[in-house]
Amino acid sequence: MASYRIALIPGDGVGAEITEEAVRVLDAAGDIHGFEVATDSFDWSCDRYLDVGAMMPGDALETLAEFDSIFLGCIGDAAKVADDVSLQMLLTIRKGFDQYVNLRPIKLYPGVATPIATASPETVDILVIRENTEGEYSSNGGFFKRGTPDAVALQTGVFTWKGCERAIRYGFEMARKRNKLGGSPAGRVTNCTKSNALNYSMVFWDEVYDHVATDYPDIETDMALVDALTMWFVKNPEWFDVVVASNLFGDIITDLGAMLQGGMGFAAGGNVNPERTFPSMFEPIHGSAPKYTGKRVVNPIATVEAVRMMLEHLGEVEAAEHVGSAIAATLGAGEVRTQDMGGSDRTHEMGAAVVAAMRASA
Ligand code: IPM
Ligand code: MN
């Protein structure tokens, strides 16, 4: 029987309660589909920072490297630790494990309301591939004369040919696999850029995109400047198939994407190391919502989606599809609705409903 070791990092705020739902669904998937799941939980968080002065131990990556995959709840609690300090933990894992693809599916399930009038289950099916280890997030820069009237801050983006190419190529591969356009072309990869203003980094990014595209004559090329792309996401979501974006642009457009899919309670992401040299990490992309801590009111669907993506990555494709169809059945039935959906059902009630839907169709 296949067996997987999963590291859990619940993190801050509502992290603990959503991680319980991740485990509930993982256990059910293993039970139904015949694999074992062993979890270890790590208390790496802002509370740990307050106790011992670090979010995670110095050998955290060595510890995590032993696992098949990582589930991350949510990090950050600005009342305890400044966000730019606490969130280094997330960025350290993404970079340290070369999780250079941030996979962010944007899909609207039937039964889910969205504030965007053009969005429907028929029009919203987008996959954003966000470069996840360099670009604007390269942590290069400094402060000078800080706190004086002559203060200066520098933050330098770093774009390497290899770094851009591997993320963009992954996007083209995904477009082939998705076959969303269903023939010739099989798919479309939109280049999210800003080369009209960023005359080094994004001109370079475009060159890499053009270079990679020549290897994929079956995939339609497309480009949108990031500002215009936010407009097109709202106006014509149905146009989009795969979008490739740099680290910061991908971050920004996927929060808009979350609204297309009904809100932050539905949006998940995978930090993927495609070569599998290191474990990949899956997470809901919402924040830690400290004010709701322990109240069990947040929507765990983003968490369950993250588990679905993890199962797919682990090669448990049937189980992943089963989780996806159970989410669709639960949301489609509309009987269980969390606060963000205008209902009063609790976090664990939604998690249990998805598991019940899995068992009912096992
Ligand atoms: C995300 C988050 C992080 C990011 C923050 C918390 C550092 O917004 O995963 O989208 O910017 O990558
Ligand atoms: Mn974000």
Short mmCIF file of C-alpha atoms and ligand atoms in Angstrom, two decimals:
data_model
loop_
_atom_site.label_atom_id
_atom_site.label_comp_id
_atom_site.label_asym_id
_atom_site.label_seq_id
_atom_site.Cartn_x
_atom_site.Cartn_y
_atom_site.Cartn_z
CA MET A 1 0.00 0.00 0.00
CA ALA A 2 1.34 3.43 -0.91
CA SER A 3 2.17 5.54 2.08
CA TYR A 4 2.79 9.27 2.26
CA ARG A 5 4.44 11.39 4.90
CA ILE A 6 2.87 14.81 5.03
CA ALA A 7 4.29 17.73 7.01
CA LEU A 8 1.65 20.04 8.41
CA ILE A 9 2.46 23.64 9.19
CA PRO A 10 -0.79 25.12 10.51
CA GLY A 11 0.85 28.53 11.09
CA ASP A 12 -1.10 31.40 12.61
CA GLY A 13 -4.65 32.56 13.17
CA VAL A 14 -7.20 30.17 11.69
CA GLY A 15 -4.39 27.88 10.47
CA ALA A 16 -5.01 25.21 13.11
CA GLU A 17 -8.70 24.84 12.40
CA ILE A 18 -8.34 24.65 8.63
CA THR A 19 -5.46 22.18 8.95
CA GLU A 20 -7.85 19.87 10.82
CA GLU A 21 -10.04 19.88 7.72
CA ALA A 22 -7.06 19.15 5.49
CA VAL A 23 -6.28 16.09 7.62
CA ARG A 24 -9.93 15.01 7.66
CA VAL A 25 -10.04 14.98 3.86
CA LEU A 26 -6.58 13.39 3.47
CA ASP A 27 -7.54 10.59 5.85
CA ALA A 28 -10.81 9.95 4.08
CA ALA A 29 -9.09 9.94 0.68
CA GLY A 30 -6.53 7.41 1.93
CA ASP A 31 -9.19 5.26 3.48
CA ILE A 32 -11.32 5.19 0.34
CA HIS A 33 -8.54 4.96 -2.22
CA GLY A 34 -6.22 2.60 -0.37
CA PHE A 35 -3.17 4.56 0.70
CA GLU A 36 -1.73 5.55 4.04
CA VAL A 37 -1.15 9.05 5.24
CA ALA A 38 1.16 9.84 8.15
CA THR A 39 1.22 13.44 9.30
CA ASP A 40 3.61 15.37 11.52
CA SER A 41 2.66 18.83 12.65
CA PHE A 42 5.12 21.69 13.22
CA ASP A 43 4.27 24.67 15.40
CA TRP A 44 6.22 27.15 13.27
CA SER A 45 4.39 30.42 13.73
CA CYS A 46 4.37 33.94 15.14
CA ASP A 47 3.83 32.47 18.63
CA ARG A 48 7.01 30.48 18.21
CA TYR A 49 8.75 33.68 17.13
CA LEU A 50 7.61 35.39 20.31
CA ASP A 51 8.83 32.44 22.39
CA VAL A 52 12.20 31.71 20.84
CA GLY A 53 12.89 34.48 18.34
CA ALA A 54 12.42 32.54 15.10
CA MET A 55 9.41 31.39 13.08
CA MET A 56 11.05 28.07 12.36
CA PRO A 57 14.22 26.29 13.47
CA GLY A 58 17.47 26.72 11.59
CA ASP A 59 17.28 23.15 10.26
CA ALA A 60 13.63 23.44 9.15
CA LEU A 61 14.40 22.66 5.51
CA GLU A 62 16.37 19.54 6.45
CA THR A 63 13.41 18.42 8.54
CA LEU A 64 10.86 19.09 5.79
CA ALA A 65 13.02 17.43 3.13
CA GLU A 66 12.13 14.04 4.64
CA PHE A 67 8.46 14.45 3.75
CA ASP A 68 6.59 13.63 0.55
CA SER A 69 4.64 16.86 0.66
CA ILE A 70 3.84 19.85 2.85
CA PHE A 71 0.50 21.37 3.80
CA LEU A 72 0.78 24.98 4.90
CA GLY A 73 -2.17 26.61 6.67
CA CYS A 74 -1.58 30.35 6.80
CA ILE A 75 1.18 32.55 8.12
CA GLY A 76 1.13 35.99 9.68
CA ASP A 77 -0.27 37.87 12.62
CA ALA A 78 0.81 41.49 12.39
CA ALA A 79 -0.22 42.20 15.99
CA LYS A 80 2.53 39.78 17.09
CA VAL A 81 5.23 39.92 14.43
CA ALA A 82 5.70 42.27 11.47
CA ASP A 83 4.44 40.60 8.29
CA ASP A 84 7.68 41.17 6.40
CA VAL A 85 9.44 39.19 9.14
CA SER A 86 6.94 36.33 9.59
CA LEU A 87 6.33 35.80 5.88
CA GLN A 88 10.03 35.20 5.24
CA MET A 89 9.28 31.69 6.43
CA LEU A 90 6.98 31.07 3.48
CA LEU A 91 9.41 32.61 1.01
CA THR A 92 12.35 30.66 2.50
CA ILE A 93 10.56 27.36 1.89
CA ARG A 94 9.50 28.33 -1.63
CA LYS A 95 13.03 29.36 -2.56
CA GLY A 96 14.90 26.76 -0.50
CA PHE A 97 13.00 23.89 -2.07
CA ASP A 98 13.16 25.42 -5.54
CA GLN A 99 9.37 25.41 -5.74
CA TYR A 100 9.62 27.55 -8.82
CA VAL A 101 6.09 26.96 -10.07
CA ASN A 102 3.24 28.50 -8.17
CA LEU A 103 0.24 26.72 -9.57
CA ARG A 104 -2.96 28.68 -9.06
CA PRO A 105 -6.10 27.29 -10.63
CA ILE A 106 -9.02 29.70 -10.88
CA LYS A 107 -12.21 27.73 -11.21
CA LEU A 108 -15.74 28.67 -10.21
CA TYR A 109 -17.74 25.78 -8.82
CA PRO A 110 -21.49 25.61 -9.49
CA GLY A 111 -23.45 26.89 -6.52
CA VAL A 112 -20.87 29.51 -5.57
CA ALA A 113 -21.78 33.18 -5.84
CA THR A 114 -19.21 35.67 -7.09
CA PRO A 115 -19.41 39.46 -7.07
CA ILE A 116 -18.22 39.52 -10.70
CA ALA A 117 -21.16 39.49 -13.10
CA THR A 118 -19.28 37.91 -16.00
CA ALA A 119 -18.12 34.98 -13.88
CA SER A 120 -19.94 31.67 -14.13
CA PRO A 121 -18.81 28.03 -13.99
CA GLU A 122 -18.79 28.13 -17.81
CA THR A 123 -16.59 31.22 -18.09
CA VAL A 124 -14.11 30.75 -15.26
CA ASP A 125 -11.48 28.07 -15.81
CA ILE A 126 -8.03 29.63 -15.75
CA LEU A 127 -4.66 28.33 -14.63
CA VAL A 128 -2.13 30.92 -13.50
CA ILE A 129 1.49 29.82 -13.45
CA ARG A 130 3.33 32.22 -11.22
CA GLU A 131 7.13 32.21 -11.18
CA ASN A 132 7.81 31.54 -7.50
CA THR A 133 11.49 31.89 -6.62
CA GLU A 134 12.90 35.08 -8.12
CA GLY A 135 11.79 38.21 -9.97
CA GLU A 136 10.44 40.97 -7.80
CA TYR A 137 10.68 38.71 -4.71
CA SER A 138 14.44 38.29 -4.90
CA SER A 139 15.15 40.04 -1.60
CA ASN A 140 17.87 42.18 -3.08
CA GLY A 141 18.20 45.72 -1.91
CA GLY A 142 18.76 47.85 1.10
CA PHE A 143 17.91 50.92 3.09
CA PHE A 144 20.18 53.91 3.19
CA LYS A 145 20.02 56.82 5.60
CA ARG A 146 16.88 55.26 6.97
CA GLY A 147 14.88 57.52 9.24
CA THR A 148 16.41 60.68 7.80
CA PRO A 149 14.95 63.03 5.19
CA ASP A 150 17.51 61.57 2.76
CA ALA A 151 16.29 58.00 3.21
CA VAL A 152 16.51 55.68 0.22
CA ALA A 153 15.14 52.18 -0.32
CA LEU A 154 16.23 49.90 -3.14
CA GLN A 155 14.52 46.65 -4.11
CA THR A 156 16.04 45.02 -7.14
CA GLY A 157 14.23 42.41 -9.17
CA VAL A 158 16.33 39.52 -10.43
CA PHE A 159 15.22 37.76 -13.60
CA THR A 160 17.37 34.89 -14.82
CA TRP A 161 16.91 33.21 -18.19
CA LYS A 162 16.72 29.82 -16.52
CA GLY A 163 14.27 31.05 -13.88
CA CYS A 164 11.91 32.62 -16.39
CA GLU A 165 12.20 29.82 -18.91
CA ARG A 166 11.37 26.96 -16.59
CA ALA A 167 8.23 28.69 -15.27
CA ILE A 168 7.03 29.76 -18.71
CA ARG A 169 7.75 26.33 -20.18
CA TYR A 170 5.70 24.74 -17.43
CA GLY A 171 2.84 27.01 -18.48
CA PHE A 172 3.02 25.81 -22.08
CA GLU A 173 3.17 22.19 -20.94
CA MET A 174 0.06 22.74 -18.81
CA ALA A 175 -1.78 24.31 -21.73
CA ARG A 176 -1.03 21.19 -23.78
CA LYS A 177 -2.21 18.95 -20.99
CA ARG A 178 -5.40 20.93 -20.32
CA ASN A 179 -6.30 21.04 -24.02
CA LYS A 180 -8.89 23.67 -23.15
CA LEU A 181 -9.37 24.85 -26.72
CA GLY A 182 -9.73 21.24 -27.72
CA GLY A 183 -7.99 21.00 -31.07
CA SER A 184 -5.78 23.22 -33.08
CA PRO A 185 -4.75 25.20 -31.16
CA ALA A 186 -4.99 22.99 -28.10
CA GLY A 187 -4.66 25.89 -25.71
CA ARG A 188 -3.63 29.46 -25.18
CA VAL A 189 -0.87 30.84 -22.97
CA THR A 190 -1.26 34.48 -22.10
CA ASN A 191 1.96 36.29 -21.27
CA CYS A 192 1.26 38.63 -18.35
CA THR A 193 3.83 41.36 -18.83
CA LYS A 194 4.65 45.03 -18.41
CA SER A 195 7.36 45.45 -20.99
CA ASN A 196 6.07 48.86 -22.01
CA ALA A 197 7.40 50.30 -18.75
CA LEU A 198 9.80 47.76 -17.23
CA ASN A 199 12.31 48.04 -20.02
CA TYR A 200 14.82 45.51 -18.72
CA SER A 201 13.10 42.86 -16.64
CA MET A 202 9.89 42.53 -18.60
CA VAL A 203 11.48 42.97 -22.02
CA PHE A 204 13.72 40.06 -21.01
CA TRP A 205 10.71 38.08 -19.76
CA ASP A 206 8.99 38.63 -23.14
CA GLU A 207 12.10 37.38 -24.96
CA VAL A 208 12.03 34.20 -22.92
CA TYR A 209 8.31 33.79 -23.57
CA ASP A 210 8.83 34.18 -27.33
CA HIS A 211 11.72 31.73 -27.25
CA VAL A 212 9.72 29.07 -25.39
CA ALA A 213 6.63 29.59 -27.56
CA THR A 214 8.51 28.44 -30.67
CA ASP A 215 8.60 24.94 -29.16
CA TYR A 216 4.80 24.87 -28.91
CA PRO A 217 3.29 25.53 -32.35
CA ASP A 218 0.08 23.85 -31.15
CA ILE A 219 -0.46 26.49 -28.45
CA GLU A 220 -1.78 29.95 -29.24
CA THR A 221 0.33 32.82 -27.96
CA ASP A 222 -1.24 35.85 -26.37
CA MET A 223 -0.08 38.78 -24.29
CA ALA A 224 -1.60 41.30 -21.93
CA LEU A 225 0.03 44.06 -19.95
CA VAL A 226 -0.66 43.32 -16.31
CA ASP A 227 -2.82 46.40 -15.76
CA ALA A 228 -4.97 45.60 -18.77
CA LEU A 229 -5.05 41.94 -17.78
CA THR A 230 -6.85 42.77 -14.55
CA MET A 231 -9.50 44.49 -16.64
CA TRP A 232 -9.79 41.56 -19.06
CA PHE A 233 -10.04 39.06 -16.20
CA VAL A 234 -13.22 40.86 -15.17
CA LYS A 235 -14.56 41.70 -18.62
CA ASN A 236 -13.84 38.42 -20.44
CA PRO A 237 -12.75 35.67 -18.06
CA GLU A 238 -13.70 33.04 -20.66
CA TRP A 239 -10.83 34.20 -22.89
CA PHE A 240 -8.17 32.88 -20.54
CA ASP A 241 -6.68 29.41 -20.44
CA VAL A 242 -3.14 29.46 -18.98
CA VAL A 243 -1.53 32.69 -17.83
CA VAL A 244 2.21 32.91 -17.12
CA ALA A 245 3.30 35.68 -14.79
CA SER A 246 6.26 36.87 -12.79
CA ASN A 247 6.26 36.48 -9.02
CA LEU A 248 4.66 39.82 -8.10
CA PHE A 249 2.29 40.04 -11.05
CA GLY A 250 1.15 36.48 -10.42
CA ASP A 251 0.53 37.35 -6.79
CA ILE A 252 -1.62 40.32 -7.68
CA ILE A 253 -3.71 38.79 -10.44
CA THR A 254 -4.53 35.69 -8.42
CA ASP A 255 -6.26 37.69 -5.69
CA LEU A 256 -8.46 39.11 -8.42
CA GLY A 257 -8.77 35.55 -9.69
CA ALA A 258 -9.97 34.50 -6.24
CA MET A 259 -12.91 36.87 -6.60
CA LEU A 260 -13.75 35.29 -9.96
CA GLN A 261 -13.98 31.97 -8.13
CA GLY A 262 -16.18 33.26 -5.32
CA GLY A 263 -13.71 34.75 -2.85
CA MET A 264 -10.57 33.95 -0.93
CA GLY A 265 -12.32 31.03 0.74
CA PHE A 266 -12.09 29.09 -2.53
CA ALA A 267 -8.59 29.82 -3.79
CA ALA A 268 -5.69 27.40 -3.35
CA GLY A 269 -2.16 27.22 -4.63
CA GLY A 270 0.62 24.72 -5.05
CA ASN A 271 4.28 25.63 -4.65
CA VAL A 272 5.70 23.00 -6.89
CA ASN A 273 9.19 21.67 -7.47
CA PRO A 274 8.48 19.84 -10.73
CA GLU A 275 11.69 17.80 -10.62
CA ARG A 276 10.63 16.40 -7.23
CA THR A 277 14.10 16.96 -5.83
CA PHE A 278 12.32 18.60 -2.91
CA PRO A 279 8.82 18.30 -1.49
CA SER A 280 6.17 20.61 -2.89
CA MET A 281 3.92 22.66 -0.63
CA PHE A 282 0.18 23.24 -0.93
CA GLU A 283 -1.80 26.01 0.73
CA PRO A 284 -5.00 27.97 0.71
CA ILE A 285 -3.96 31.41 -0.49
CA HIS A 286 -6.01 33.38 2.00
CA GLY A 287 -4.44 35.00 5.05
CA SER A 288 -4.59 33.86 8.65
CA ALA A 289 -7.61 36.01 9.66
CA PRO A 290 -6.49 36.34 13.33
CA LYS A 291 -9.80 37.87 14.39
CA TYR A 292 -11.60 34.62 13.53
CA THR A 293 -9.11 32.38 15.35
CA GLY A 294 -10.84 29.47 17.06
CA LYS A 295 -14.30 30.56 15.92
CA ARG A 296 -14.44 27.94 13.17
CA VAL A 297 -16.25 30.22 10.77
CA VAL A 298 -13.87 30.36 7.83
CA ASN A 299 -14.51 28.44 4.67
CA PRO A 300 -12.26 25.36 4.41
CA ILE A 301 -12.89 24.81 0.70
CA ALA A 302 -9.60 26.53 -0.24
CA THR A 303 -7.87 24.11 2.12
CA VAL A 304 -9.67 21.11 0.64
CA GLU A 305 -8.70 22.35 -2.83
CA ALA A 306 -5.09 22.50 -1.67
CA VAL A 307 -5.39 18.87 -0.55
CA ARG A 308 -6.86 17.97 -3.93
CA MET A 309 -3.85 19.54 -5.63
CA MET A 310 -1.49 17.75 -3.27
CA LEU A 311 -3.07 14.38 -4.07
CA GLU A 312 -2.75 15.08 -7.77
CA HIS A 313 0.91 15.93 -7.31
CA LEU A 314 1.50 12.76 -5.28
CA GLY A 315 0.10 10.78 -8.19
CA GLU A 316 -3.15 9.83 -6.42
CA VAL A 317 -5.11 11.05 -9.41
CA GLU A 318 -8.31 9.14 -8.69
CA ALA A 319 -8.40 10.40 -5.13
CA ALA A 320 -7.77 13.94 -6.34
CA GLU A 321 -10.62 13.71 -8.82
CA HIS A 322 -12.83 12.28 -6.11
CA VAL A 323 -12.09 15.21 -3.80
CA GLY A 324 -12.84 17.59 -6.67
CA SER A 325 -16.17 15.96 -7.45
CA ALA A 326 -17.07 15.91 -3.74
CA ILE A 327 -16.36 19.65 -3.51
CA ALA A 328 -18.53 20.21 -6.59
CA ALA A 329 -21.34 18.05 -5.17
CA THR A 330 -21.26 19.78 -1.80
CA LEU A 331 -21.21 23.29 -3.19
CA GLY A 332 -23.71 22.43 -5.90
CA ALA A 333 -26.18 21.07 -3.36
CA GLY A 334 -25.92 24.37 -1.53
CA GLU A 335 -27.05 22.94 1.79
CA VAL A 336 -23.90 23.73 3.70
CA ARG A 337 -22.78 27.33 3.48
CA THR A 338 -20.13 29.07 5.54
CA GLN A 339 -20.29 32.71 6.63
CA ASP A 340 -18.56 34.03 3.50
CA MET A 341 -21.28 32.28 1.46
CA GLY A 342 -24.04 33.96 3.42
CA GLY A 343 -24.64 30.91 5.59
CA SER A 344 -23.95 30.01 9.20
CA ASP A 345 -22.33 26.59 8.86
CA ARG A 346 -18.98 26.16 10.52
CA THR A 347 -15.57 25.25 9.19
CA HIS A 348 -15.76 21.63 10.35
CA GLU A 349 -19.31 21.26 9.06
CA MET A 350 -18.17 22.15 5.55
CA GLY A 351 -15.18 19.81 5.86
CA ALA A 352 -17.44 17.01 7.09
CA ALA A 353 -19.90 17.66 4.25
CA VAL A 354 -17.15 17.18 1.66
CA VAL A 355 -16.09 13.93 3.32
CA ALA A 356 -19.71 12.77 3.45
CA ALA A 357 -20.01 13.50 -0.27
CA MET A 358 -16.86 11.44 -0.86
CA ARG A 359 -18.19 8.52 1.14
CA ALA A 360 -21.58 8.73 -0.60
CA SER A 361 -19.87 8.36 -3.99
CA ALA A 362 -17.13 5.92 -2.99
C1 IPM B 1 0.60 34.67 -1.51
C2 IPM B 1 0.83 35.67 -0.43
C3 IPM B 1 2.32 35.82 -0.17
C4 IPM B 1 2.98 36.24 -1.46
C5 IPM B 1 2.67 36.79 0.94
C6 IPM B 1 1.93 36.46 2.20
C7 IPM B 1 4.16 36.91 1.16
O1 IPM B 1 0.25 36.89 -0.74
O2 IPM B 1 1.01 33.51 -1.36
O3 IPM B 1 -0.03 35.01 -2.52
O4 IPM B 1 3.04 37.44 -1.76
O5 IPM B 1 3.45 35.38 -2.19
MN MN B 2 -0.97 36.82 -2.50
#
